[in-house]
Amino acid sequence: MRKILFASSEVHPLVKTGGLADVSASLPLALHEQGQDVRIVMPAYRACLAALEGTAVVASINLEGFLLPVEVLESRLPNSDVVLWLVNSPYHFDREGGPYGQPESGDWPDNAARFALFSRAIAVLAMNEAGLSWQPDVLHCNDWQTGLAPALIAAQEQRPATLFTIHNLAYQGLFSRDEFDALDLPDLFWHMEGLEFYEQLSFMKGGLVFADKISTVSPSYAEEICNEEYGYGLEGLLSYRADEGRLSGILNGIDHDEWNPKRDPYITSPYSAKKLDKKADNKAALQRYFSLPQEPDVLLLGFISRLVSQKGIDLTISAVRQLLDAGAAVQLVCLGSGDPDYERDLQVLRARFPDKVGVTIGYDEALSHQIEAGVDAFVMPSRFEPCGLNQLYSLRYGTLPIVRTTGGLADSVEDADELGGGTGFQFELATPEALLVALNRALALYQQPVLWRQMQVTAMKRDFSWQNSAAAYLALYDDLSL
Ligand code: ADP
Ligand code: GLC
């Protein structure tokens, strides 16, 4: 049994902006189920404290660079026995709004301090210096918000082995030199081979430079980030670490209990690969919800997403507009929030085709399950996608994904052939035209119900549970110090 401290800035169902939260709950849970002593550490945001039934103060710690002591609260990950530690600094985390800022006004201006404090607390826990009598063998950090922790303990003796997982290289935690100075970090970190990145402080580099090993969330993304196109200037460092054998990719798994069409409390009519006909009830319910004509035979497309350029929303809007202008028998339902320009563009599309397009701007957990269950095909034309979870949820729900061949999308969806082989539809170029070709292929195959159903059944049988991926993490934990 290994002792694993798993550090993340968001954990479902307590606080979530994207897939990181899903993984930060379902991976520790899978490790726990495989007999590991895993504990999660996250910030004590106001929303978490409100959602948790009971927390106990188990430690009070002083952190370098911060005046007030910080409490460590203990609780359990909801619906599990997994120990959850919350770093409680009300000044930094007890506020209304999201974990990184407010949708209208951007990032919190003190994010450098907030996540430096979080990283410092992680380091204290990792070194068993909080008086909790628990010395982890492995510190597993996730994304930039935890990036300083591996750096802070790198030179210490008797430290745990460290793994840093990149969920998205696009968000690096870059701050000014002044902010670096204000954080009281060791001067020697201000170096190209440390945390400095073109005269800025990079939290992400803390993980990339100082962790024993780096992983990312799909094998393809692990290769892509070593190239200029996807590396954001970090491709040299990442290639170097890859050459050392210190960068790998493990495809995310999904929580098979939470995402299970046979027992999904959010959906109208549960179904399985053997009782696929019932999926139609969910389609009708979704069409009703979005006030679209309840036509069983139109191809109902859907997407659920943060509305950011990464996700190729503009490609979807343009390609679907062309399809609808040409009179194709398709409908589209969308759920998302983010960039106001994309929100407006979606509303414009809806206004132009009110009986073909449904749009919900916002965040809605229940509706996200209903869309996965109700649509025929899921559109995910991401410009880059480290892993992507919605295509995995789609496969499990017999909803065929239409994806760009990048990152985890390329690693999880098999392109259709004319004989009903494959589990979805792939295309390469990030252009509306290329997506349109894939949409037309899907539309053509949808006219052949036997082949479509064959693909649905194949998709539903693919196993993206955590079983294999959690085992891959365990093997990686064992290799960290090699
Ligand atoms: P990313 O982490 O880049 O946003 P992923 O595909 O890994 O992309 O994960 C996104 C997660 O967030 C999925 O669980 C998805 O269902 C959820 N999600 C995204 N937007 C919304 C929304 N508007 N409402 C509900 N869930 C959402
Ligand atoms: C990131 C990525 C997404 C991935 C998720 C969980 O948010 O954008 O592709 O699935 O992290 O690893």
XYZ file of C-alpha atoms and ligand atoms in Angstrom:
521
model
C 0.000 0.000 0.000
C 1.311 3.416 -0.935
C 0.553 6.667 0.833
C -0.397 9.233 -1.787
C -1.078 12.920 -1.232
C -3.179 14.099 -4.182
C -3.242 17.885 -4.590
C -5.742 19.730 -6.753
C -7.455 23.112 -6.902
C -10.842 21.654 -7.852
C -12.630 18.464 -6.889
C -16.073 17.313 -8.014
C -18.732 17.685 -6.559
C -17.330 20.417 -4.321
C -15.969 22.848 -6.866
C -15.602 22.392 -10.596
C -14.726 24.447 -13.645
C -13.849 21.508 -15.886
C -12.503 17.996 -16.214
C -9.760 18.504 -13.624
C -12.458 18.339 -10.939
C -13.874 15.067 -12.281
C -10.419 13.482 -12.391
C -9.475 14.813 -8.947
C -12.391 12.917 -7.441
C -12.565 9.797 -9.578
C -8.830 8.983 -9.713
C -8.275 9.164 -5.921
C -11.437 7.114 -5.478
C -10.164 4.469 -7.895
C -6.781 4.393 -6.114
C -8.573 4.042 -2.781
C -10.613 1.164 -4.183
C -7.361 -0.463 -5.291
C -6.224 -0.475 -1.643
C -4.092 2.692 -1.556
C -3.997 5.229 1.292
C -4.791 8.322 -0.738
C -5.645 11.723 0.690
C -6.810 14.711 -1.293
C -5.751 18.261 -0.460
C -7.575 21.290 -1.868
C -8.314 24.901 -0.867
C -11.228 25.470 1.544
C -13.316 27.607 -0.813
C -16.585 28.946 0.566
C -18.538 26.641 -1.761
C -16.710 23.546 -0.419
C -17.374 24.374 3.189
C -21.033 24.949 2.399
C -21.286 21.617 0.565
C -19.491 19.454 3.142
C -21.467 18.089 6.025
C -18.749 18.039 8.622
C -15.181 19.286 8.882
C -12.783 19.160 11.817
C -9.731 21.316 12.378
C -6.812 18.868 12.533
C -3.837 21.226 12.285
C -2.771 24.834 12.298
C 0.348 25.661 10.327
C 2.547 28.662 9.718
C 3.600 29.234 6.139
C 6.626 31.182 5.014
C 5.638 34.449 3.370
C 2.225 34.585 5.063
C 1.403 36.331 8.313
C -1.522 34.398 9.678
C -1.484 30.696 10.473
C -3.582 28.475 8.230
C -5.858 25.671 9.377
C -6.047 22.220 7.878
C -9.607 20.912 7.982
C -10.397 17.243 7.576
C -13.460 15.769 5.930
C -14.345 13.030 3.452
C -14.826 13.213 -0.284
C -18.649 13.081 -0.549
C -20.068 9.553 -0.878
C -16.731 7.935 -0.090
C -14.216 7.159 2.645
C -11.431 9.114 0.975
C -9.823 11.586 3.386
C -10.039 15.175 2.234
C -7.854 17.928 3.637
C -8.861 21.537 3.088
C -6.419 24.399 3.412
C -8.408 27.016 5.259
C -7.301 30.599 4.816
C -10.548 32.594 4.846
C -8.813 35.726 3.606
C -7.818 33.874 0.429
C -10.615 31.380 -0.147
C -13.785 32.407 1.679
C -15.371 34.515 -1.047
C -18.278 34.436 -3.462
C -17.400 33.392 -7.014
C -15.365 30.718 -8.770
C -12.087 29.178 -7.664
C -10.037 31.354 -10.012
C -12.209 34.431 -10.384
C -15.584 35.687 -11.428
C -16.959 35.091 -14.906
C -17.596 38.782 -15.566
C -14.427 40.238 -14.084
C -11.697 37.685 -14.862
C -9.135 36.153 -12.523
C -8.817 37.111 -8.856
C -6.062 39.740 -8.637
C -4.363 37.843 -5.790
C -4.199 34.422 -7.475
C -0.407 34.308 -7.128
C -0.715 34.639 -3.347
C -3.723 32.306 -3.132
C -2.028 29.439 -4.923
C 1.412 30.103 -3.460
C -0.251 29.689 -0.078
C -1.942 26.512 -1.266
C 1.354 25.149 -2.638
C 3.188 26.025 0.577
C 0.546 24.152 2.592
C 0.825 21.137 0.259
C 4.598 21.144 0.825
C 4.167 21.173 4.625
C 1.714 18.262 4.453
C 3.969 16.369 2.042
C 6.887 16.716 4.461
C 4.726 15.537 7.383
C 5.368 18.825 9.152
C 1.766 19.612 10.079
C 1.697 17.270 13.062
C -0.643 14.823 11.334
C 1.681 11.806 11.629
C 1.235 10.892 8.013
C 4.236 10.792 5.689
C 3.224 10.268 2.052
C 5.386 8.159 -0.255
C 4.153 10.147 -3.228
C 3.059 13.730 -3.745
C 0.863 13.901 -6.850
C 0.318 17.515 -7.960
C -2.082 18.635 -10.662
C -1.852 21.743 -12.851
C -0.244 25.115 -12.152
C -2.120 25.905 -8.954
C -0.054 23.197 -7.223
C 3.134 23.774 -9.226
C 5.235 25.457 -6.550
C 4.926 22.482 -4.185
C 7.366 20.138 -5.996
C 9.821 23.047 -6.259
C 9.566 23.867 -2.554
C 10.419 20.346 -1.418
C 12.812 19.360 -4.214
C 15.978 19.932 -2.182
C 14.689 18.509 1.085
C 15.859 15.196 2.452
C 13.323 12.474 3.226
C 10.852 13.988 0.856
C 8.184 11.999 -0.982
C 8.632 11.233 -4.653
C 6.812 13.804 -6.779
C 4.607 13.529 -9.852
C 3.221 16.571 -11.636
C 0.287 16.014 -13.980
C -0.462 18.523 -16.726
C -4.180 18.715 -17.421
C -3.891 21.748 -19.629
C -0.657 23.449 -20.662
C -2.580 26.520 -21.831
C -3.022 27.683 -18.238
C 0.408 28.182 -16.701
C 0.008 30.542 -13.763
C 2.199 33.376 -15.073
C 2.827 36.385 -12.816
C 5.146 39.386 -12.639
C 8.585 39.675 -11.041
C 6.998 41.896 -8.368
C 4.656 39.125 -7.432
C 7.567 36.715 -7.245
C 9.280 39.092 -4.813
C 6.133 39.454 -2.721
C 5.880 35.680 -2.275
C 9.200 35.361 -0.447
C 10.331 32.499 -2.656
C 14.020 31.529 -2.688
C 15.993 33.834 -5.012
C 17.595 30.894 -6.735
C 14.185 30.027 -8.204
C 14.450 33.139 -10.401
C 16.332 31.361 -13.126
C 15.681 29.928 -16.554
C 16.222 26.506 -15.061
C 13.848 27.374 -12.236
C 10.548 29.239 -12.170
C 11.419 32.096 -14.482
C 9.789 32.051 -17.899
C 10.647 35.003 -20.144
C 10.912 37.312 -17.125
C 7.718 36.091 -15.574
C 7.075 33.758 -12.668
C 5.659 30.455 -13.949
C 3.920 28.244 -11.403
C 3.677 25.531 -14.031
C 7.468 25.391 -14.345
C 7.661 24.490 -10.670
C 6.097 21.173 -11.617
C 7.807 20.764 -14.974
C 11.340 21.445 -13.720
C 11.294 20.088 -10.171
C 8.939 17.087 -10.084
C 10.591 13.689 -10.350
C 8.291 12.873 -13.238
C 5.665 14.606 -15.320
C 2.593 13.045 -16.779
C -0.235 14.308 -18.865
C -3.698 12.993 -19.527
C -3.291 11.207 -22.855
C -0.397 9.628 -24.760
C -1.002 11.830 -27.825
C -0.957 15.067 -25.796
C 2.312 13.929 -24.190
C 3.819 13.947 -27.688
C 2.074 17.077 -28.903
C 3.354 19.297 -26.077
C 6.915 18.544 -27.108
C 6.232 20.460 -30.327
C 6.048 24.182 -30.942
C 2.385 24.097 -31.984
C 1.160 22.853 -28.614
C 4.079 23.633 -26.288
C 3.583 27.389 -25.599
C 7.335 27.894 -25.474
C 7.789 25.050 -22.998
C 8.381 22.441 -25.721
C 12.161 22.528 -25.256
C 11.937 21.801 -21.539
C 9.262 19.162 -22.107
C 11.274 17.420 -24.858
C 14.282 17.405 -22.581
C 12.285 15.775 -19.794
C 10.754 13.346 -22.280
C 14.248 12.349 -23.454
C 15.167 11.674 -19.831
C 12.195 9.276 -19.713
C 10.368 11.582 -17.344
C 7.281 12.518 -19.340
C 4.444 10.132 -20.063
C 0.751 10.169 -20.943
C -2.001 8.218 -19.198
C -5.509 8.538 -20.587
C -8.052 9.651 -17.993
C -10.702 7.227 -16.900
C -14.292 8.089 -16.014
C -16.424 7.302 -12.998
C -18.612 4.444 -14.177
C -21.098 4.909 -11.357
C -21.629 8.583 -11.912
C -21.849 8.218 -15.679
C -23.976 5.140 -16.201
C -26.981 5.233 -18.555
C -28.466 2.242 -16.723
C -28.660 4.110 -13.427
C -28.501 7.820 -14.088
C -30.899 9.654 -11.778
C -30.876 12.735 -13.999
C -32.223 11.104 -17.160
C -35.800 10.356 -18.227
C -35.407 6.766 -19.245
C -32.463 4.562 -18.215
C -31.060 2.340 -20.955
C -28.251 -0.025 -21.874
C -26.649 -1.452 -25.006
C -29.286 -4.199 -24.894
C -32.167 -1.770 -24.395
C -31.017 0.989 -26.689
C -34.518 1.804 -27.896
C -35.115 3.634 -24.649
C -32.491 6.197 -25.595
C -35.205 7.644 -27.864
C -37.253 8.677 -24.789
C -34.333 10.755 -23.612
C -34.044 12.339 -27.038
C -37.716 13.297 -27.011
C -37.406 14.717 -23.489
C -34.412 16.787 -24.514
C -36.144 18.129 -27.609
C -39.086 19.071 -25.387
C -36.788 20.772 -22.894
C -35.264 22.897 -25.635
C -38.669 23.525 -27.295
C -37.565 21.804 -30.496
C -39.930 19.748 -32.659
C -39.970 16.192 -31.315
C -38.832 14.496 -34.480
C -37.287 11.119 -33.738
C -35.449 10.870 -37.060
C -33.484 14.107 -37.218
C -29.852 13.764 -36.212
C -29.698 15.495 -32.824
C -26.233 16.934 -32.182
C -25.052 18.268 -28.848
C -22.197 19.840 -27.016
C -21.382 20.778 -23.437
C -18.367 22.943 -22.882
C -16.510 25.845 -21.438
C -16.941 28.423 -24.195
C -13.289 29.065 -25.009
C -11.282 28.962 -28.217
C -9.728 25.588 -27.226
C -13.077 23.888 -27.767
C -13.614 25.043 -31.365
C -17.060 26.533 -30.685
C -16.660 28.820 -33.695
C -16.059 25.771 -35.908
C -19.243 24.140 -34.629
C -21.316 27.276 -35.137
C -20.048 27.806 -38.659
C -20.361 24.170 -39.782
C -23.826 23.710 -38.263
C -25.004 26.979 -39.817
C -23.927 25.678 -43.233
C -25.709 22.375 -42.629
C -28.913 24.112 -41.578
C -28.738 26.593 -44.447
C -28.585 23.592 -46.762
C -31.744 22.200 -45.132
C -30.153 19.131 -43.508
C -32.299 17.152 -41.056
C -30.296 18.033 -37.969
C -30.868 19.777 -34.652
C -28.278 21.083 -32.215
C -28.446 21.562 -28.440
C -25.714 23.434 -26.583
C -24.820 23.894 -22.929
C -21.943 26.129 -21.935
C -20.664 29.345 -20.539
C -17.541 31.415 -20.926
C -16.451 33.926 -23.535
C -19.341 36.419 -24.017
C -18.654 36.545 -27.769
C -19.282 32.814 -28.116
C -22.353 33.090 -25.879
C -23.720 35.771 -28.201
C -22.836 33.816 -31.367
C -24.752 30.821 -30.031
C -27.777 32.972 -29.254
C -27.598 34.404 -32.768
C -27.592 30.882 -34.237
C -30.565 29.988 -32.053
C -32.444 33.121 -33.158
C -31.825 32.267 -36.790
C -32.959 28.647 -36.458
C -35.372 28.617 -33.507
C -36.805 25.211 -34.361
C -33.403 23.634 -34.972
C -31.106 24.957 -32.263
C -31.421 24.985 -28.466
C -29.013 26.905 -26.246
C -28.563 27.034 -22.479
C -25.925 29.452 -21.259
C -24.764 28.465 -17.803
C -23.529 25.514 -15.828
C -25.972 22.677 -15.244
C -24.878 19.248 -14.035
C -28.281 17.571 -14.549
C -28.688 18.952 -18.056
C -25.191 17.764 -18.967
C -26.284 14.175 -18.206
C -29.546 14.660 -20.121
C -27.655 15.899 -23.168
C -25.241 12.950 -23.085
C -28.230 10.593 -22.926
C -30.509 12.396 -25.376
C -28.370 13.402 -28.343
C -27.325 11.106 -31.178
C -23.881 12.592 -31.698
C -21.579 14.823 -29.636
C -19.562 17.526 -31.395
C -16.061 18.165 -30.042
C -13.879 19.920 -32.622
C -11.235 20.988 -30.106
C -8.154 22.849 -31.347
C -6.289 20.931 -28.664
C -7.585 18.552 -26.033
C -5.281 17.098 -23.374
C -7.780 14.323 -22.730
C -11.414 15.436 -22.880
C -14.041 13.699 -20.830
C -17.232 14.409 -22.716
C -16.282 12.138 -25.611
C -15.725 9.373 -23.039
C -19.088 10.050 -21.390
C -20.620 10.064 -24.879
C -19.175 6.673 -25.785
C -20.618 5.205 -22.603
C -24.027 6.677 -23.450
C -24.061 5.337 -27.035
C -23.735 8.909 -28.306
C -21.242 8.948 -31.142
C -18.517 11.612 -30.809
C -17.459 13.760 -33.765
C -13.930 14.855 -32.884
C -10.770 16.474 -34.179
C -7.848 14.065 -34.111
C -5.916 15.674 -31.314
C -4.789 14.670 -27.817
C -7.150 12.438 -25.914
C -9.787 12.687 -28.636
C -7.454 10.904 -31.053
C -6.664 8.316 -28.383
C -10.230 7.417 -27.472
C -12.429 7.653 -30.564
C -12.125 5.214 -33.485
C -13.102 6.590 -36.866
C -16.162 5.085 -38.566
C -15.914 3.014 -41.695
C -18.718 2.285 -44.154
C -19.467 -1.060 -42.555
C -20.428 0.200 -39.102
C -16.958 -0.267 -37.624
C -15.553 2.398 -35.288
C -17.042 4.414 -32.463
C -17.247 7.958 -33.836
C -16.111 10.353 -36.552
C -12.728 11.993 -36.814
C -11.400 14.879 -38.860
C -8.011 16.557 -38.923
C -7.996 20.208 -39.872
C -9.355 22.803 -37.452
C -11.622 24.342 -40.091
C -15.415 24.513 -40.426
C -15.097 22.746 -43.790
C -13.314 19.727 -42.301
C -15.876 19.529 -39.515
C -18.656 19.806 -42.076
C -17.284 16.778 -43.934
C -17.335 14.794 -40.671
C -20.860 15.983 -39.863
C -22.029 14.903 -43.314
C -20.420 11.499 -42.837
C -22.291 11.156 -39.551
C -25.518 12.256 -41.207
C -25.084 9.677 -43.972
C -24.400 6.878 -41.509
C -27.355 7.935 -39.402
C -29.560 7.112 -42.397
C -28.429 3.494 -41.984
C -29.894 2.598 -38.583
C -28.407 -0.884 -38.451
C -24.875 0.397 -38.897
C -25.454 3.333 -36.525
C -26.709 0.968 -33.838
C -23.733 -1.320 -34.379
C -21.419 1.629 -33.713
C -23.405 2.621 -30.641
C -23.084 -0.855 -29.186
C -19.344 -0.964 -29.916
C -18.921 2.468 -28.290
C -20.839 1.429 -25.181
C -18.671 -1.653 -24.795
C -15.391 0.264 -24.782
C -13.968 0.346 -21.270
C -12.788 3.766 -20.111
C -13.271 3.033 -16.429
C -10.393 3.926 -14.105
C -9.397 0.278 -13.686
C -6.546 0.381 -16.204
C -5.537 4.015 -15.847
C -5.343 3.854 -12.050
C -3.097 0.807 -12.413
C -0.916 2.806 -14.809
C -0.598 5.581 -12.189
C 0.402 3.023 -9.561
C 3.128 1.716 -11.833
C 4.281 5.287 -12.434
C 4.329 6.073 -8.688
C 6.618 3.079 -8.223
C 8.953 4.351 -10.930
C 9.206 7.945 -9.754
C 12.554 7.755 -8.104
C 14.167 5.682 -10.855
P -12.189 20.797 -19.845
O -11.651 20.287 -18.559
O -11.135 21.274 -20.781
O -13.270 21.808 -19.673
P -13.244 18.084 -20.194
O -13.928 17.450 -21.351
O -12.105 17.343 -19.633
O -12.862 19.567 -20.631
O -14.246 18.225 -18.979
C -15.313 19.107 -18.937
C -16.210 18.707 -17.783
O -16.989 19.841 -17.401
C -17.189 17.615 -18.134
O -17.532 16.886 -16.979
C -18.390 18.433 -18.626
O -19.584 17.706 -18.569
C -18.370 19.574 -17.667
N -18.975 20.812 -18.157
C -18.420 21.745 -18.968
N -19.269 22.765 -19.168
C -20.378 22.475 -18.473
C -21.625 23.142 -18.277
N -21.867 24.303 -18.860
N -22.541 22.555 -17.479
C -22.287 21.353 -16.899
N -21.146 20.685 -17.048
C -20.201 21.233 -17.812
C -8.194 19.798 -18.777
C -8.243 19.508 -20.246
C -9.123 18.327 -20.605
C -8.927 17.183 -19.620
C -9.123 17.666 -18.203
C -8.938 16.565 -17.158
O -9.140 20.701 -18.357
O -8.613 20.636 -21.017
O -8.822 17.892 -21.902
O -9.851 16.146 -19.898
O -8.187 18.661 -17.924
O -7.676 15.958 -17.237
